[in-house]
CSV table of C-alpha atoms and ligand atoms in Angstrom, one decimal:
chain,number,residue,atom,x,y,z
B,1,MET,CA,100.7,119.6,-109.1
B,2,THR,CA,103.4,118.5,-106.7
B,3,VAL,CA,103.4,114.8,-106.0
B,4,TYR,CA,105.4,112.4,-103.8
B,5,PHE,CA,107.5,109.9,-105.6
B,6,ASN,CA,110.0,107.5,-104.0
B,7,GLY,CA,110.7,109.7,-101.0
B,8,SER,CA,110.7,113.2,-102.5
B,9,TYR,CA,108.2,115.8,-103.6
B,10,GLN,CA,108.4,116.8,-107.2
B,11,PRO,CA,106.4,118.3,-110.0
B,12,LYS,CA,104.1,115.6,-111.4
B,13,ASP,CA,105.6,116.1,-114.9
B,14,ALA,CA,109.1,115.4,-113.5
B,15,VAL,CA,108.2,111.9,-112.3
B,16,ARG,CA,109.9,109.1,-114.2
B,17,VAL,CA,108.6,105.5,-113.6
B,18,SER,CA,110.7,102.7,-115.0
B,19,PRO,CA,109.1,100.6,-117.8
B,20,ASP,CA,110.3,97.7,-115.7
B,21,ASP,CA,108.1,98.7,-112.8
B,22,ARG,CA,106.1,95.7,-111.6
B,23,GLY,CA,103.1,97.9,-111.2
B,24,PHE,CA,103.2,98.8,-114.9
B,25,LEU,CA,104.1,95.3,-116.1
B,26,LEU,CA,102.2,93.1,-113.7
B,27,GLY,CA,99.8,95.1,-111.7
B,28,ASP,CA,101.9,94.0,-108.7
B,29,GLY,CA,101.0,96.6,-106.1
B,30,VAL,CA,98.5,98.1,-103.6
B,31,TYR,CA,96.9,101.5,-103.0
B,32,GLU,CA,94.8,103.6,-100.7
B,33,VAL,CA,92.4,106.4,-101.2
B,34,ALA,CA,91.6,108.7,-98.3
B,35,ARG,CA,90.0,112.2,-98.1
B,36,THR,CA,89.8,115.3,-96.2
B,37,TYR,CA,86.8,117.2,-94.8
B,38,GLY,CA,87.6,120.9,-94.4
B,39,GLY,CA,91.3,120.3,-94.9
B,40,ARG,CA,91.5,117.5,-92.2
B,41,LEU,CA,92.3,113.9,-93.1
B,42,PHE,CA,89.5,111.6,-92.1
B,43,ALA,CA,90.0,108.1,-90.6
B,44,ILE,CA,93.7,108.2,-91.6
B,45,ASP,CA,94.8,105.6,-89.1
B,46,ARG,CA,92.3,103.1,-90.5
B,47,HIS,CA,93.6,103.7,-94.1
B,48,LEU,CA,97.2,103.2,-93.0
B,49,GLU,CA,96.2,100.0,-91.1
B,50,ARG,CA,94.6,98.7,-94.3
B,51,LEU,CA,97.6,99.6,-96.3
B,52,ARG,CA,99.8,97.7,-93.9
B,53,TYR,CA,97.5,94.7,-94.3
B,54,SER,CA,97.5,94.9,-98.2
B,55,LEU,CA,101.3,95.2,-98.2
B,56,GLY,CA,101.6,92.3,-95.8
B,57,GLU,CA,99.4,90.0,-97.8
B,58,LEU,CA,101.5,90.7,-101.0
B,59,ARG,CA,104.7,90.5,-99.0
B,60,ILE,CA,105.9,93.9,-100.1
B,61,THR,CA,108.4,95.3,-97.5
B,62,GLY,CA,110.4,98.5,-97.1
B,63,VAL,CA,107.6,101.0,-96.7
B,64,ALA,CA,107.6,103.2,-93.6
B,65,VAL,CA,103.8,103.3,-93.3
B,66,ASP,CA,104.0,105.1,-90.0
B,67,THR,CA,105.4,108.2,-91.7
B,68,LEU,CA,102.7,108.4,-94.5
B,69,GLY,CA,100.3,110.5,-92.4
B,70,GLN,CA,102.9,113.3,-92.6
B,71,VAL,CA,103.5,112.7,-96.3
B,72,PHE,CA,99.7,113.2,-96.9
B,73,GLU,CA,99.7,116.3,-94.8
B,74,GLU,CA,102.6,117.7,-96.8
B,75,LEU,CA,101.0,116.9,-100.1
B,76,LEU,CA,97.9,118.8,-99.0
B,77,ARG,CA,100.0,121.7,-97.8
B,78,ILE,CA,102.2,122.0,-100.9
B,79,ASN,CA,99.2,121.9,-103.2
B,80,GLY,CA,97.2,124.4,-101.3
B,81,LEU,CA,94.5,122.0,-100.2
B,82,MET,CA,94.4,122.8,-96.5
B,83,ALA,CA,90.8,124.1,-96.8
B,84,GLY,CA,87.9,122.4,-98.5
B,85,ASP,CA,87.6,118.8,-99.5
B,86,ALA,CA,90.4,116.8,-101.1
B,87,LEU,CA,91.4,113.3,-102.0
B,88,VAL,CA,94.7,111.7,-101.2
B,89,TYR,CA,95.9,108.7,-103.4
B,90,PHE,CA,98.9,106.6,-102.5
B,91,GLN,CA,100.3,103.5,-104.1
B,92,VAL,CA,103.1,101.1,-103.6
B,93,THR,CA,104.4,98.6,-106.2
B,94,ARG,CA,106.9,95.9,-105.7
B,95,GLY,CA,109.5,98.0,-107.6
B,96,ALA,CA,111.4,97.8,-110.9
B,97,ALA,CA,113.1,94.6,-112.0
B,98,ARG,CA,113.5,92.5,-115.1
B,99,ARG,CA,110.1,91.0,-115.9
B,100,ALA,CA,109.5,87.7,-114.2
B,101,HIS,CA,106.6,86.3,-112.3
B,102,GLY,CA,108.5,85.4,-109.1
B,103,PHE,CA,109.7,88.2,-106.8
B,104,PRO,CA,112.9,90.1,-107.8
B,105,GLU,CA,116.1,88.4,-106.4
B,106,PRO,CA,117.9,90.2,-104.9
B,107,PRO,CA,114.9,92.3,-103.7
B,108,VAL,CA,114.5,95.8,-105.0
B,109,ALA,CA,113.1,98.9,-103.3
B,110,PRO,CA,109.3,99.3,-103.7
B,111,THR,CA,108.1,102.2,-105.8
B,112,THR,CA,105.9,104.7,-103.9
B,113,TYR,CA,103.7,107.4,-105.4
B,114,GLY,CA,101.2,109.7,-103.8
B,115,TYR,CA,99.2,112.8,-104.8
B,116,ALA,CA,96.4,115.0,-103.4
B,117,ALA,CA,93.7,116.6,-105.5
B,118,PRO,CA,90.5,118.6,-105.0
B,119,LEU,CA,87.5,116.3,-104.7
B,120,ALA,CA,85.3,116.3,-107.8
B,121,LEU,CA,82.1,114.3,-107.2
B,122,LYS,CA,79.9,113.1,-110.1
B,123,PHE,CA,76.7,112.5,-108.1
B,124,ASP,CA,74.2,114.3,-105.8
B,125,HIS,CA,73.3,112.6,-102.5
B,126,THR,CA,69.8,114.0,-102.5
B,127,LYS,CA,69.1,112.4,-105.9
B,128,GLY,CA,70.9,109.1,-105.6
B,129,VAL,CA,72.3,107.1,-108.4
B,130,ALA,CA,71.5,104.2,-110.7
B,131,ALA,CA,73.3,100.8,-110.5
B,132,ILE,CA,73.3,97.6,-112.5
B,133,THR,CA,74.1,94.1,-111.4
B,134,VAL,CA,77.0,92.3,-113.2
B,135,PRO,CA,78.8,89.0,-112.5
B,136,ASP,CA,81.8,89.3,-110.2
B,137,ARG,CA,84.7,88.3,-112.4
B,138,ARG,CA,87.5,89.4,-109.9
B,139,TRP,CA,90.0,87.1,-108.3
B,140,ALA,CA,89.5,85.5,-104.9
B,141,ARG,CA,91.4,88.1,-102.8
B,142,CYS,CA,89.2,91.1,-103.0
B,143,ASP,CA,90.1,91.9,-99.4
B,144,ILE,CA,93.5,93.2,-100.6
B,145,LYS,CA,93.4,96.7,-102.1
B,146,THR,CA,95.5,95.9,-105.1
B,147,ILE,CA,96.0,98.1,-108.1
B,148,SER,CA,95.1,95.2,-110.3
B,149,LEU,CA,91.6,96.6,-111.0
B,150,VAL,CA,90.9,95.5,-114.5
B,151,ALA,CA,87.8,93.4,-113.6
B,152,ASN,CA,86.5,96.4,-111.5
B,153,CYS,CA,87.2,98.7,-114.5
B,154,LEU,CA,85.3,96.5,-116.9
B,155,ALA,CA,82.3,96.2,-114.5
B,156,ASN,CA,82.3,100.0,-113.9
B,157,GLN,CA,82.5,100.7,-117.7
B,158,GLU,CA,79.5,98.4,-118.2
B,159,ALA,CA,77.6,100.5,-115.7
B,160,GLN,CA,78.5,103.8,-117.3
B,161,GLU,CA,77.5,102.5,-120.7
B,162,ALA,CA,74.1,101.6,-119.2
B,163,GLY,CA,73.8,105.1,-117.9
B,164,ALA,CA,74.5,104.0,-114.3
B,165,PHE,CA,77.0,105.1,-111.6
B,166,GLU,CA,77.9,101.7,-110.2
B,167,ALA,CA,78.1,98.0,-111.0
B,168,ILE,CA,77.0,95.7,-108.2
B,169,LEU,CA,79.1,92.6,-108.3
B,170,VAL,CA,77.2,89.3,-107.9
B,171,ARG,CA,78.9,85.9,-107.2
B,172,ASP,CA,76.8,82.8,-106.9
B,173,GLY,CA,73.6,84.8,-106.5
B,174,VAL,CA,75.1,87.0,-103.7
B,175,ALA,CA,75.4,90.7,-104.1
B,176,LEU,CA,78.8,91.5,-102.6
B,177,GLU,CA,79.9,95.1,-103.3
B,178,GLY,CA,80.2,97.6,-106.0
B,179,SER,CA,83.2,98.1,-108.4
B,180,HIS,CA,84.5,100.8,-106.1
B,181,THR,CA,82.1,100.9,-103.2
B,182,ASN,CA,80.6,98.6,-100.5
B,183,LEU,CA,76.9,97.6,-100.6
B,184,PHE,CA,74.2,98.1,-98.0
B,185,ALA,CA,70.5,97.3,-98.1
B,186,VAL,CA,67.6,98.1,-95.8
B,187,LEU,CA,65.4,95.0,-95.5
B,188,GLY,CA,62.4,95.0,-93.2
B,189,GLY,CA,63.6,98.2,-91.6
B,190,GLU,CA,67.0,96.7,-90.7
B,191,VAL,CA,70.4,97.5,-92.3
B,192,TRP,CA,72.3,94.7,-94.0
B,193,THR,CA,75.7,94.5,-95.5
B,194,ALA,CA,77.9,91.7,-96.8
B,195,PRO,CA,80.1,90.0,-94.1
B,196,LEU,CA,83.8,90.5,-94.3
B,197,SER,CA,85.5,87.8,-96.4
B,198,ASN,CA,88.0,87.3,-99.1
B,199,TYR,CA,85.3,88.4,-101.6
B,200,ILE,CA,84.9,92.1,-100.5
B,201,LEU,CA,87.2,95.0,-99.6
B,202,PRO,CA,87.0,95.8,-95.8
B,203,GLY,CA,85.7,99.3,-96.5
B,204,ILE,CA,86.5,102.0,-94.0
B,205,THR,CA,83.2,103.8,-94.7
B,206,ARG,CA,81.4,100.4,-94.3
B,207,ALA,CA,83.0,99.9,-90.8
B,208,ILE,CA,82.2,103.4,-89.7
B,209,LEU,CA,78.6,103.1,-90.9
B,210,ILE,CA,78.2,99.8,-89.0
B,211,GLY,CA,79.5,101.6,-85.9
B,212,ILE,CA,77.1,104.5,-86.4
B,213,CYS,CA,74.1,102.1,-86.7
B,214,ARG,CA,75.1,100.3,-83.5
B,215,ALA,CA,75.6,103.6,-81.6
B,216,ALA,CA,72.2,104.9,-82.8
B,217,GLY,CA,70.4,101.6,-81.9
B,218,MET,CA,69.6,100.8,-85.5
B,219,PRO,CA,69.7,97.0,-86.1
B,220,VAL,CA,72.5,96.1,-88.5
B,221,HIS,CA,73.5,92.7,-89.8
B,222,GLU,CA,76.7,91.5,-91.6
B,223,ARG,CA,75.0,88.8,-93.6
B,224,PRO,CA,75.1,87.7,-97.2
B,225,ILE,CA,72.5,89.6,-99.3
B,226,GLN,CA,71.0,87.6,-102.2
B,227,VAL,CA,70.6,89.6,-105.4
B,228,GLU,CA,66.8,89.1,-105.3
B,229,GLU,CA,66.8,90.7,-101.8
B,230,ILE,CA,68.3,94.0,-103.2
B,231,ARG,CA,65.7,94.0,-105.9
B,232,ARG,CA,62.9,94.1,-103.3
B,233,ALA,CA,64.8,96.1,-100.6
B,234,ASP,CA,63.2,99.2,-99.1
B,235,GLU,CA,66.5,101.0,-99.7
B,236,VAL,CA,69.9,100.2,-101.2
B,237,PHE,CA,73.0,102.3,-100.7
B,238,LEU,CA,76.7,102.4,-101.6
B,239,ALA,CA,79.4,103.2,-99.1
B,240,GLY,CA,82.9,104.5,-99.9
B,241,THR,CA,85.4,107.2,-99.1
B,242,THR,CA,84.2,109.5,-101.8
B,243,THR,CA,80.6,108.3,-101.9
B,244,GLU,CA,79.9,108.3,-98.1
B,245,ALA,CA,76.4,106.7,-98.0
B,246,LEU,CA,74.8,107.2,-101.4
B,247,GLY,CA,71.3,105.9,-102.3
B,248,VAL,CA,70.8,103.6,-105.2
B,249,VAL,CA,67.4,104.7,-106.7
B,250,ARG,CA,67.4,102.5,-109.8
B,251,LEU,CA,68.7,99.0,-110.1
B,252,ASP,CA,68.9,97.3,-113.6
B,253,GLY,CA,66.4,100.0,-114.9
B,254,ARG,CA,63.8,99.5,-112.2
B,255,PRO,CA,63.1,101.8,-109.2
B,256,VAL,CA,64.4,100.7,-105.8
B,257,GLY,CA,61.9,101.3,-103.0
B,258,THR,CA,60.1,104.6,-103.7
B,259,GLY,CA,62.7,105.6,-106.3
B,260,VAL,CA,64.3,108.3,-104.2
B,261,PRO,CA,67.1,108.0,-101.5
B,262,GLY,CA,65.3,106.5,-98.5
B,263,PRO,CA,65.1,107.8,-94.9
B,264,VAL,CA,67.7,105.3,-93.5
B,265,THR,CA,70.2,106.2,-96.2
B,266,LEU,CA,69.8,109.9,-95.7
B,267,ARG,CA,69.9,109.6,-91.9
B,268,LEU,CA,73.1,107.5,-92.0
B,269,ARG,CA,74.7,110.0,-94.3
B,270,GLN,CA,73.9,112.9,-91.9
B,271,LEU,CA,75.3,110.8,-88.9
B,272,PHE,CA,78.4,110.0,-91.0
B,273,LEU,CA,79.0,113.7,-91.7
B,274,LYS,CA,78.7,114.5,-88.0
B,275,GLU,CA,81.4,111.8,-87.5
B,276,THR,CA,83.7,113.4,-90.1
B,277,ALA,CA,83.4,116.8,-88.3
B,278,ARG,CA,84.3,115.2,-84.9
B,279,ARG,CA,87.6,113.6,-86.0
Y,301,PDD,N1,87.4,102.5,-103.6
Y,301,PDD,N2,85.0,98.2,-102.3
Y,301,PDD,C1,85.9,98.4,-103.3
Y,301,PDD,C2,86.1,97.4,-104.4
Y,301,PDD,C3,86.6,99.7,-103.4
Y,301,PDD,O1,87.5,99.9,-104.3
Y,301,PDD,C4,86.3,100.7,-102.4
Y,301,PDD,C5,87.1,102.0,-102.4
Y,301,PDD,C6,85.4,100.4,-101.4
Y,301,PDD,C7,85.1,101.3,-100.3
Y,301,PDD,O2,86.1,101.4,-99.3
Y,301,PDD,P1,86.4,102.7,-98.5
Y,301,PDD,O3,85.2,103.0,-97.7
Y,301,PDD,O4,87.5,102.3,-97.6
Y,301,PDD,O5,86.8,103.8,-99.4
Y,301,PDD,C8,84.7,99.1,-101.4
Y,301,PDD,C9,88.3,103.6,-103.7
Y,301,PDD,C10,87.7,104.8,-103.2
Y,301,PDD,C11,88.8,103.7,-105.1
Y,301,PDD,O6,89.2,102.7,-105.7
Y,301,PDD,O7,88.9,104.8,-105.7
């Protein structure tokens, strides 16, 4: 595999990251995950805009975000991923400097790393997945796509050990999002999802699905969803770059709705796929 590291393309095995890198020592960095459909990057401008936001919030400078679309294209080309579906990962850390909590002084160049790989999905949209609810133990800036994901990893591992795909994170009785997906519910025939705040990631799939609902005349609300509401929802689904709209058919061991992906979830996924073909 050929990857991108600090401005050049190199074999993955040739990459040398400093042990002083603040991503390694402190989790001080941000990332993005985008994907292709039939070899074409999807919603890439939105991903780059969110990367700009994450970098800005962490005050990491020195990354030419405008040029990254070309880097992603090049990674796809070099790795023979111009056909089919692939994932592109990109991360930036504050760089390598003697360990200290404050920013390096004088400033150092950020470390940039990107790769492209064939998409390998662990679920079937027609069958849906199981989820569990867990307390949200993350920090209070979940709107930043930071590589500091230990709370997400612990929650997701708990889900896997319970035989589930996703952990739905609950804070003060409100179901916010999954460990790596946004959360939607269908209540009384209408689509609900958590409002944007510092407690969720502003998901790109989430935003596109809201737009699709509006364009199709399906009522959609950005309102807090109580955990009891997802338990008695007609449908619950997850939204994310790799998951698209994916039905949750079991929650904490009990069936959701009729126990199969619901009609709204399936329709939204079909409309979403049409959208991916248009861009
Ligand atoms: N996860 N919420 C969280 C906490 C996420 O990590 C993600 C994405 C999403 C969905 O966002 P989007 O639709 O922009 O992919 C919501 C990525 C895919 C990951 O960490 O692998």
